[in-house]
Amino acid sequence: MKHILAPLGLGSFLLLSGSALAQTGPDLTVLKIANSGTDIAEYGQSGGIYAYSFATTSCNPGTQVVQWTNADHPVISQNFFRLKDGRFEHIGQSWLKHGFCAVNEAGCGTCQSTSCDTLGLGCADTYGSGLNDGKFGGPKYAVNALTGAHTHSFPSPSGNATTRGRLQVAAADIEPAQNPGAVWFAESQYISAHEAMAGNGKNSVSYRRLNVSSATSITSNGGTVVGKAAPHAWRSVDPAVVVNDVNNPNEGGAGVHGHFSVGYRVTDLGGGIWRYNYVVENLTSEQACGSWSVPMADGLAITNLYFNDVDYHSGETQDGTDWVTQQAGGMFTWSVAPGSDNAIRWSTTYSFGFDVTASPIAAQAQIGLHQVGSGSLVLVDVRAPSGNSTTTGTIFCKGDGTGTSCPCNNHGGTNNGCQNSTGLGAGLTAMGDASVSADTLQLTVTNALASQPGLLFQGSTAINGGNGIAFGDGLRCTGGNVRRLEVVFPDSAGSVSSSVILSVAGLASAGDVVRYQLWYRDPVFSPCVNGFNLTNGLEINWLP
């Protein structure tokens, strides 16, 4: 992704706001999973693997009918998930139901019924668990979830007659006696070419909590949560979980994005040890996720390294080779093993984790895209271990009283900016590789004002010999050719990290020396009553 920003003065700082728009064009949502809550079929088990299917009801809340023809019908995925001991895992998936004949029933609005070849406005369509039986379904590899295109005719599943093609779950993952305290969920996703190419594919997934009395007796527990992917199910029972839905913009053309849903949780285990758990679900990206990278210092020791994928079966071509890991360049990375093709494909979720003696800070993780396409990385706001890399760059223009005095003697802490209304000075640091060819550099702000907007900007010179001049409640450190980089919003702790590719956004070349700073709002009780402040300055020497 390229971010080209015109040079602007600080007076041009502008915040844009927008409203959520209703979906226009053809649209599909998963209105119900398991119908009234009991339509979940269990077919028995073979070799310690149970087989299931469940009912689904779709709805068209859009402004156009959805095509349901032989060439353009939707396909339906079915998944099971388990939350156990703080780990959220994808434990089973089915082959795909291929839709036929939309019945145009009531249940999701004023149904404008149409023929069997389309799903009308406000109309619903239900497939019971028997019709959704994966034994008669097709493989995921034959479907491009980004565009909705799928191959015909599709092969039939192979393997044991009891389990082939069906939603397969290991007994060890579903039997309550082996999973004390566990919580289970079902998820379903519809893929429609007509909807996908209208740019409406993101909301065609829903989840529902399950009540697992035994491996052979499963019903629902609560209603279907419409338009939300599985990571949101994790958050529904654990509010400490954070979920960020992100995309690879225009992967399938203008307005057709490759969607991902990422969840994470950081747990204080005591004794200075922290546990970091992450899940990545690919909803519609054909480029798929081939790596997951979390900022972390190269020398930081970790324990309880963890990875979980979901088994493919019944003749699916994807292998199940576990991902390999690497700790280098200020990142800890899981990635597809050499010679393997086990990327996170659509409607699948992989889980990652580790324990480490480093508390969390705001950072940006990276989804590395597996196939060549419109981008190579998708950045995701997460919490990652502090001290997550060797600090890059040189701090200057400190508001700690060692240079130019702060405007009302509101000196901050060592190497930070001038004191703000929190009693601290906001700091700016950088971590990663300041190479224009690699560029993993990330700016991190600490001790700013929670939820108050700030502007990251750069300049070509250090003002007043690097000591800065009074500006608002702080010091203006950076001048010359000033370029705006991005607007950021610190979290509840006053921390935030940059999301743009800095060398691209700032048009940096090898050999350039660039100075960075953050301007931020401090509208209530600012020490000098000016309502805004700045961090220290940070100088980066860009390498080839």
XYZ file of C-alpha atoms in Angstrom:
544
model
C 0.000 0.000 0.000
C 1.312 3.428 -0.893
C 0.398 6.504 1.109
C 1.273 9.712 -0.742
C 0.727 12.827 1.360
C 1.258 16.383 0.190
C 3.461 18.664 2.296
C 1.280 20.633 4.712
C 1.861 23.070 7.536
C 0.528 22.279 10.978
C -2.253 24.776 10.398
C -3.645 22.428 7.762
C -4.293 19.683 10.339
C -7.703 18.315 9.445
C -9.853 15.569 10.935
C -12.369 13.917 8.674
C -15.379 12.095 9.998
C -17.871 9.861 8.265
C -20.955 7.848 8.999
C -21.530 4.163 8.530
C -23.431 3.640 5.285
C -26.026 0.979 4.689
C -25.101 -1.784 2.243
C -26.324 -1.026 -1.261
C -26.651 -3.525 -4.070
C -27.027 -7.277 -3.492
C -26.237 -8.273 0.090
C -26.266 -11.509 2.086
C -26.185 -12.034 5.824
C -26.336 -15.248 7.831
C -29.544 -14.641 9.755
C -29.631 -17.907 11.696
C -27.337 -20.783 12.591
C -29.053 -24.048 13.597
C -32.465 -22.500 12.857
C -34.349 -22.348 16.183
C -31.218 -23.654 17.883
C -31.618 -27.408 17.634
C -30.983 -28.186 13.955
C -27.459 -29.518 14.426
C -26.948 -33.010 13.019
C -24.426 -35.471 14.470
C -23.575 -38.438 12.240
C -21.391 -40.519 14.531
C -17.631 -40.864 14.651
C -14.806 -42.793 13.066
C -11.269 -43.038 14.403
C -11.937 -40.462 17.107
C -13.380 -37.915 14.651
C -17.008 -36.801 14.996
C -19.035 -35.519 12.028
C -21.639 -32.734 12.059
C -23.657 -30.289 9.985
C -26.047 -27.497 10.952
C -28.841 -25.461 9.419
C -28.308 -21.942 8.073
C -30.707 -19.184 7.065
C -29.562 -16.343 4.828
C -31.171 -12.937 4.342
C -30.968 -10.248 1.671
C -31.113 -6.840 3.418
C -29.654 -5.100 0.352
C -31.159 -3.002 -2.407
C -30.912 -5.563 -5.234
C -31.890 -9.206 -5.553
C -29.070 -11.755 -5.105
C -28.429 -14.127 -8.005
C -29.002 -17.812 -7.151
C -28.483 -19.417 -10.559
C -26.450 -22.505 -11.396
C -23.438 -20.378 -12.294
C -23.900 -17.718 -9.643
C -25.252 -19.492 -6.571
C -23.686 -18.928 -3.130
C -21.608 -21.483 -1.257
C -21.845 -22.023 2.502
C -19.083 -22.851 4.995
C -19.582 -24.394 8.455
C -17.043 -24.139 11.291
C -16.735 -25.047 14.981
C -14.562 -23.141 17.477
C -13.516 -23.767 21.065
C -12.331 -21.400 23.801
C -10.353 -23.281 26.431
C -7.756 -22.080 28.942
C -7.663 -18.668 27.267
C -6.954 -20.060 23.795
C -9.483 -19.595 21.012
C -9.123 -22.260 18.323
C -10.720 -23.337 15.063
C -11.393 -27.028 15.753
C -13.394 -28.183 12.743
C -14.597 -27.323 9.252
C -16.879 -28.811 6.627
C -16.898 -29.043 2.883
C -19.112 -26.410 1.253
C -22.824 -26.500 0.604
C -23.617 -25.242 -2.924
C -26.881 -23.314 -2.874
C -29.841 -24.000 -5.142
C -33.317 -22.488 -5.512
C -33.804 -19.575 -3.120
C -37.199 -20.186 -1.479
C -37.804 -16.475 -0.672
C -39.386 -16.975 2.725
C -40.342 -14.371 5.311
C -38.248 -13.706 8.375
C -35.897 -10.794 7.697
C -38.082 -7.918 6.593
C -40.849 -7.328 4.099
C -40.097 -10.079 1.609
C -40.402 -9.092 -2.056
C -40.496 -12.662 -3.305
C -38.917 -13.569 -6.642
C -38.282 -16.713 -8.636
C -36.064 -19.562 -7.499
C -33.096 -18.009 -9.348
C -32.807 -14.972 -7.053
C -33.211 -14.067 -3.384
C -35.546 -11.087 -3.205
C -35.279 -7.964 -1.094
C -36.080 -8.643 2.555
C -36.352 -12.366 1.863
C -34.760 -15.336 3.621
C -33.653 -18.789 2.506
C -33.071 -21.783 4.797
C -31.086 -24.971 4.333
C -31.612 -27.521 7.086
C -28.747 -29.536 8.501
C -29.540 -32.355 6.069
C -29.271 -30.133 3.004
C -26.081 -28.595 4.423
C -24.515 -32.054 4.868
C -20.929 -31.677 3.662
C -20.992 -35.257 2.399
C -22.574 -33.820 -0.747
C -20.509 -30.625 -0.789
C -17.522 -29.189 -2.608
C -14.001 -28.190 -1.486
C -12.892 -24.717 -0.447
C -9.974 -24.728 -2.884
C -12.452 -24.550 -5.793
C -13.855 -21.212 -4.554
C -12.345 -17.735 -4.820
C -13.958 -15.992 -1.849
C -12.742 -12.581 -3.014
C -14.734 -12.664 -6.259
C -17.159 -15.466 -5.438
C -16.139 -17.428 -8.527
C -16.198 -21.204 -8.129
C -15.337 -24.205 -10.265
C -17.942 -26.567 -11.763
C -18.296 -29.387 -11.622
C -16.603 -29.802 -8.257
C -15.141 -33.077 -6.954
C -16.872 -35.142 -4.287
C -15.265 -35.690 -0.878
C -13.337 -38.878 -0.193
C -12.611 -40.946 2.899
C -14.621 -42.726 5.552
C -18.356 -42.826 4.760
C -19.320 -41.524 8.208
C -17.118 -38.442 8.226
C -16.164 -37.523 4.665
C -16.977 -33.958 3.696
C -18.747 -33.246 6.958
C -17.795 -30.816 9.713
C -15.093 -32.924 11.368
C -14.038 -32.414 15.002
C -11.680 -34.547 17.077
C -13.290 -36.166 20.114
C -10.587 -34.598 22.280
C -11.774 -31.141 21.172
C -15.536 -31.596 21.616
C -16.178 -34.015 24.486
C -17.002 -31.970 27.617
C -15.228 -34.391 29.955
C -11.958 -33.650 28.162
C -12.578 -29.900 28.063
C -13.566 -28.601 31.509
C -14.556 -24.946 31.382
C -14.533 -24.801 27.584
C -16.971 -22.769 25.484
C -17.897 -23.714 21.910
C -19.203 -21.742 18.932
C -20.478 -22.393 15.413
C -19.746 -20.033 12.517
C -21.105 -19.929 8.991
C -20.154 -17.828 5.985
C -21.849 -17.369 2.604
C -19.832 -16.523 -0.513
C -21.732 -15.098 -3.487
C -20.137 -13.789 -6.681
C -22.968 -11.307 -7.161
C -22.539 -9.888 -3.655
C -18.728 -10.068 -3.613
C -18.243 -7.999 -6.761
C -20.608 -5.375 -5.325
C -18.142 -4.983 -2.435
C -20.535 -6.387 0.178
C -18.729 -9.572 1.200
C -17.570 -8.523 4.660
C -20.822 -9.037 6.566
C -21.767 -12.462 5.169
C -20.580 -14.312 8.267
C -22.205 -14.943 11.656
C -21.573 -16.979 14.789
C -23.627 -18.628 17.531
C -22.619 -19.983 20.908
C -23.215 -23.702 21.458
C -24.339 -25.797 24.382
C -22.334 -29.045 24.223
C -23.922 -31.559 26.583
C -21.933 -34.326 24.928
C -20.253 -34.916 21.594
C -23.552 -36.337 20.341
C -25.851 -33.708 21.856
C -25.241 -30.115 20.749
C -27.724 -27.237 20.690
C -27.419 -23.464 20.614
C -26.844 -21.220 23.610
C -28.275 -17.794 22.789
C -29.054 -16.247 19.427
C -27.075 -15.858 16.224
C -24.773 -12.817 16.158
C -25.211 -11.534 12.618
C -22.394 -10.051 10.560
C -19.583 -10.892 12.983
C -16.770 -13.407 12.478
C -15.466 -15.928 15.003
C -12.909 -13.659 16.758
C -15.870 -11.576 17.954
C -17.241 -14.734 19.598
C -14.071 -14.865 21.689
C -14.654 -11.295 22.826
C -18.310 -12.034 23.612
C -17.253 -14.152 26.613
C -14.023 -12.312 27.463
C -14.199 -8.490 27.331
C -10.396 -8.277 27.684
C -10.160 -9.555 24.110
C -9.694 -6.902 21.405
C -10.876 -7.561 17.836
C -9.769 -5.570 14.802
C -11.342 -6.177 11.399
C -8.887 -5.171 8.670
C -8.600 -5.538 4.918
C -6.269 -5.644 1.948
C -7.770 -2.715 0.016
C -9.043 -3.285 -3.524
C -7.545 -6.768 -3.718
C -10.211 -7.811 -6.227
C -10.592 -4.419 -7.917
C -12.051 -1.092 -6.827
C -14.120 -1.578 -3.674
C -13.571 -5.344 -3.505
C -11.398 -5.879 -0.439
C -9.740 -8.938 1.039
C -11.131 -9.061 4.597
C -9.503 -10.420 7.767
C -10.621 -10.482 11.410
C -7.917 -10.465 14.103
C -8.408 -10.969 17.831
C -5.888 -10.799 20.654
C -5.635 -10.949 24.422
C -2.740 -10.086 26.739
C -2.776 -11.688 30.205
C -0.671 -10.752 33.224
C 0.423 -14.115 34.678
C 2.243 -12.481 37.608
C 5.912 -12.507 38.435
C 6.673 -10.248 35.470
C 5.403 -12.817 32.932
C 2.844 -11.897 30.277
C 0.908 -14.168 27.917
C 0.109 -12.981 24.392
C -2.582 -14.805 22.378
C -3.600 -13.892 18.821
C -6.039 -15.321 16.258
C -6.204 -14.464 12.552
C -9.233 -15.343 10.433
C -9.226 -14.900 6.673
C -12.721 -14.052 5.498
C -12.364 -13.241 1.801
C -8.708 -12.731 0.818
C -7.578 -14.837 -2.134
C -3.979 -13.735 -1.486
C -4.401 -15.388 1.932
C -2.243 -15.018 5.049
C 1.175 -16.641 4.772
C 2.785 -15.125 7.861
C 1.922 -13.419 11.146
C 4.539 -11.089 12.656
C 4.473 -9.442 16.079
C 7.001 -6.737 17.112
C 9.490 -8.191 19.609
C 13.128 -7.632 20.544
C 15.480 -10.066 18.855
C 17.051 -11.164 22.135
C 13.876 -11.428 24.188
C 13.428 -14.971 25.530
C 9.999 -16.552 25.112
C 8.344 -19.667 26.526
C 5.177 -21.656 25.778
C 5.395 -20.941 22.064
C 2.062 -21.888 20.535
C 0.484 -22.451 17.106
C -2.828 -24.007 16.066
C -4.342 -24.544 12.629
C -7.439 -26.465 11.550
C -7.379 -29.821 9.782
C -8.309 -30.039 6.108
C -9.813 -33.356 5.061
C -11.746 -35.455 2.558
C -9.493 -34.646 -0.392
C -8.828 -30.939 0.156
C -5.472 -30.154 -1.449
C -4.063 -28.031 1.376
C -1.544 -29.773 3.628
C -1.478 -29.312 7.389
C 2.221 -28.634 7.943
C 2.747 -26.504 11.051
C 4.177 -23.045 10.514
C 7.803 -22.265 11.283
C 9.042 -19.371 13.429
C 11.786 -16.765 13.273
C 12.865 -14.017 15.668
C 14.766 -11.361 13.728
C 14.606 -7.740 12.640
C 12.612 -6.699 15.680
C 9.768 -9.097 14.839
C 8.671 -12.568 15.919
C 7.176 -14.299 12.892
C 5.200 -17.459 12.238
C 5.117 -18.369 8.537
C 4.201 -21.125 6.107
C 6.930 -23.774 6.132
C 9.148 -24.015 3.026
C 7.591 -26.412 0.542
C 4.199 -26.180 2.244
C 1.119 -24.300 1.097
C -0.661 -24.177 4.472
C -1.664 -20.504 4.325
C -4.727 -19.171 6.161
C -7.307 -19.545 3.393
C -10.803 -18.090 3.457
C -13.154 -19.136 6.293
C -10.273 -20.540 8.351
C -8.634 -19.271 11.532
C -5.154 -19.942 12.954
C -4.054 -19.179 16.524
C -0.684 -18.012 17.869
C 0.821 -17.282 21.265
C 3.772 -17.105 23.651
C 4.774 -16.095 27.182
C 7.425 -13.438 27.740
C 8.801 -11.225 30.505
C 7.767 -7.953 28.856
C 4.642 -5.892 29.497
C 2.413 -4.854 26.575
C 2.519 -1.665 24.536
C 0.589 -0.506 21.483
C 2.179 -1.849 18.309
C 1.380 -2.994 14.803
C 1.515 -6.630 13.787
C 1.744 -7.712 10.168
C -0.292 -10.124 8.084
C 2.097 -11.230 5.350
C 0.111 -12.030 2.209
C 0.869 -15.453 0.749
C 0.245 -14.814 -2.927
C 1.359 -11.979 -5.173
C -1.326 -9.352 -5.628
C -2.391 -5.816 -4.775
C -0.338 -5.612 -1.577
C 2.175 -7.584 0.444
C 1.291 -6.661 4.043
C -1.799 -5.834 6.076
C -1.050 -3.927 9.295
C -3.059 -4.649 12.444
C -3.180 -2.655 15.694
C -2.331 -4.991 18.590
C -0.576 -5.097 21.922
C 2.933 -6.531 21.756
C 5.831 -6.925 24.218
C 7.468 -3.677 25.309
C 11.072 -3.198 24.321
C 9.999 -4.848 21.121
C 13.145 -3.910 19.213
C 16.372 -2.025 19.564
C 15.406 1.636 19.561
C 16.146 3.323 16.251
C 17.086 6.976 15.799
C 18.264 9.823 18.005
C 16.046 11.735 20.424
C 16.492 15.526 20.393
C 14.617 18.629 21.540
C 13.695 17.165 24.909
C 11.122 18.864 27.075
C 12.944 17.819 30.243
C 14.691 21.155 30.872
C 18.037 20.183 29.332
C 17.542 22.551 26.364
C 14.951 25.188 25.612
C 12.642 25.613 28.581
C 9.066 24.454 28.204
C 6.578 27.357 27.786
C 5.458 27.532 31.429
C 8.313 25.521 32.941
C 6.142 22.418 32.498
C 9.118 20.144 32.040
C 8.428 16.477 31.354
C 10.429 13.366 32.114
C 13.817 12.486 30.670
C 13.820 12.247 26.857
C 10.104 13.122 26.602
C 8.227 16.227 25.547
C 6.906 18.927 27.858
C 4.479 17.974 30.612
C 0.808 17.651 29.662
C -2.361 17.453 31.771
C -1.566 13.877 32.839
C 1.511 15.159 34.679
C 3.806 13.452 32.173
C 5.517 14.389 28.959
C 4.613 12.459 25.810
C 7.486 10.529 24.278
C 8.256 9.546 20.689
C 10.511 6.591 19.851
C 11.064 4.367 16.824
C 11.748 0.689 16.396
C 12.506 -1.441 13.370
C 14.636 -1.222 10.244
C 15.145 2.317 8.865
C 15.958 0.981 5.420
C 14.003 2.260 2.429
C 14.141 -1.218 0.875
C 12.934 -3.120 3.964
C 11.265 -0.393 6.072
C 9.826 -2.032 9.157
C 10.264 1.239 11.043
C 7.429 2.159 13.387
C 6.982 5.296 15.480
C 5.529 4.774 18.964
C 3.998 7.466 21.171
C 3.587 7.087 24.933
C 1.982 9.295 27.615
C -0.167 11.317 25.219
C -3.846 12.060 25.926
C -6.172 9.064 25.659
C -8.448 9.202 22.597
C -7.369 12.750 21.705
C -6.236 13.139 18.077
C -2.630 13.706 17.244
C -0.726 14.419 14.044
C 2.501 12.614 13.210
C 4.595 14.808 10.968
C 8.148 15.079 9.700
C 10.530 17.836 8.696
C 13.899 18.245 7.049
C 15.534 20.431 9.724
C 15.909 20.573 13.502
C 14.657 23.952 14.758
C 16.965 26.175 16.855
C 19.916 23.842 16.573
C 17.820 20.923 17.792
C 16.616 22.668 20.959
C 13.241 23.731 19.560
C 11.073 26.776 20.188
C 7.994 27.272 22.378
C 4.773 26.218 20.656
C 1.535 25.697 22.578
C 2.352 23.806 25.777
C 5.394 22.198 24.177
C 8.370 22.674 21.883
C 8.290 22.736 18.094
C 11.341 20.693 17.124
C 10.894 19.890 13.456
C 10.834 22.340 10.566
C 11.952 22.952 7.017
C 10.056 20.879 4.477
C 7.226 19.709 6.741
C 5.137 16.747 5.648
C 2.049 15.375 7.365
C 2.157 11.580 7.871
C -1.066 10.498 9.588
C -3.652 11.293 12.240
C -3.548 8.918 15.219
C -5.692 8.333 18.303
C -3.895 7.066 21.438
C -5.463 4.254 23.431
C -6.655 4.470 27.027
C -3.034 4.407 28.225
C -2.046 7.274 25.905
C -0.080 4.999 23.563
C -0.295 4.621 19.804
C 1.959 3.500 16.949
C 2.228 4.629 13.349
C 0.445 2.567 10.710
C 1.820 4.036 7.482
C 4.956 2.848 5.732
C 7.104 5.767 6.825
C 9.561 5.867 3.935
C 6.663 5.838 1.458
C 4.435 8.312 3.282
C 7.342 10.683 3.830
C 9.014 10.147 0.433
C 12.294 9.279 2.167
C 15.331 8.223 0.148
C 18.521 6.491 1.199
C 20.796 9.028 2.879
C 17.985 11.334 3.992
C 18.012 12.558 7.595
C 14.404 13.065 8.666
C 13.089 14.531 11.935
C 9.775 13.293 13.340
C 7.391 14.669 15.968
C 3.781 14.345 17.185
C 1.426 17.294 17.734
C -1.523 16.314 19.941
C -4.574 17.851 21.607
C -4.732 18.444 25.367
C -8.037 20.338 25.618
C -8.728 20.137 29.366
C -6.352 21.327 32.106
C -3.344 21.736 29.814
C -0.551 23.239 31.975
C -0.099 26.398 29.914
C -3.772 26.629 28.877
C -2.995 26.389 25.159
C -4.887 23.142 24.558
C -2.179 21.309 22.644
C 1.319 19.928 23.108
C 4.087 18.016 21.331
C 6.422 15.117 21.934
C 10.188 15.259 21.786
C 11.801 15.201 18.358
C 13.278 12.059 16.790
C 15.952 11.984 14.087
C 16.182 9.046 11.657
C 18.990 8.451 9.170
C 17.464 6.453 6.309
C 19.588 3.671 4.835
C 19.409 1.982 1.390
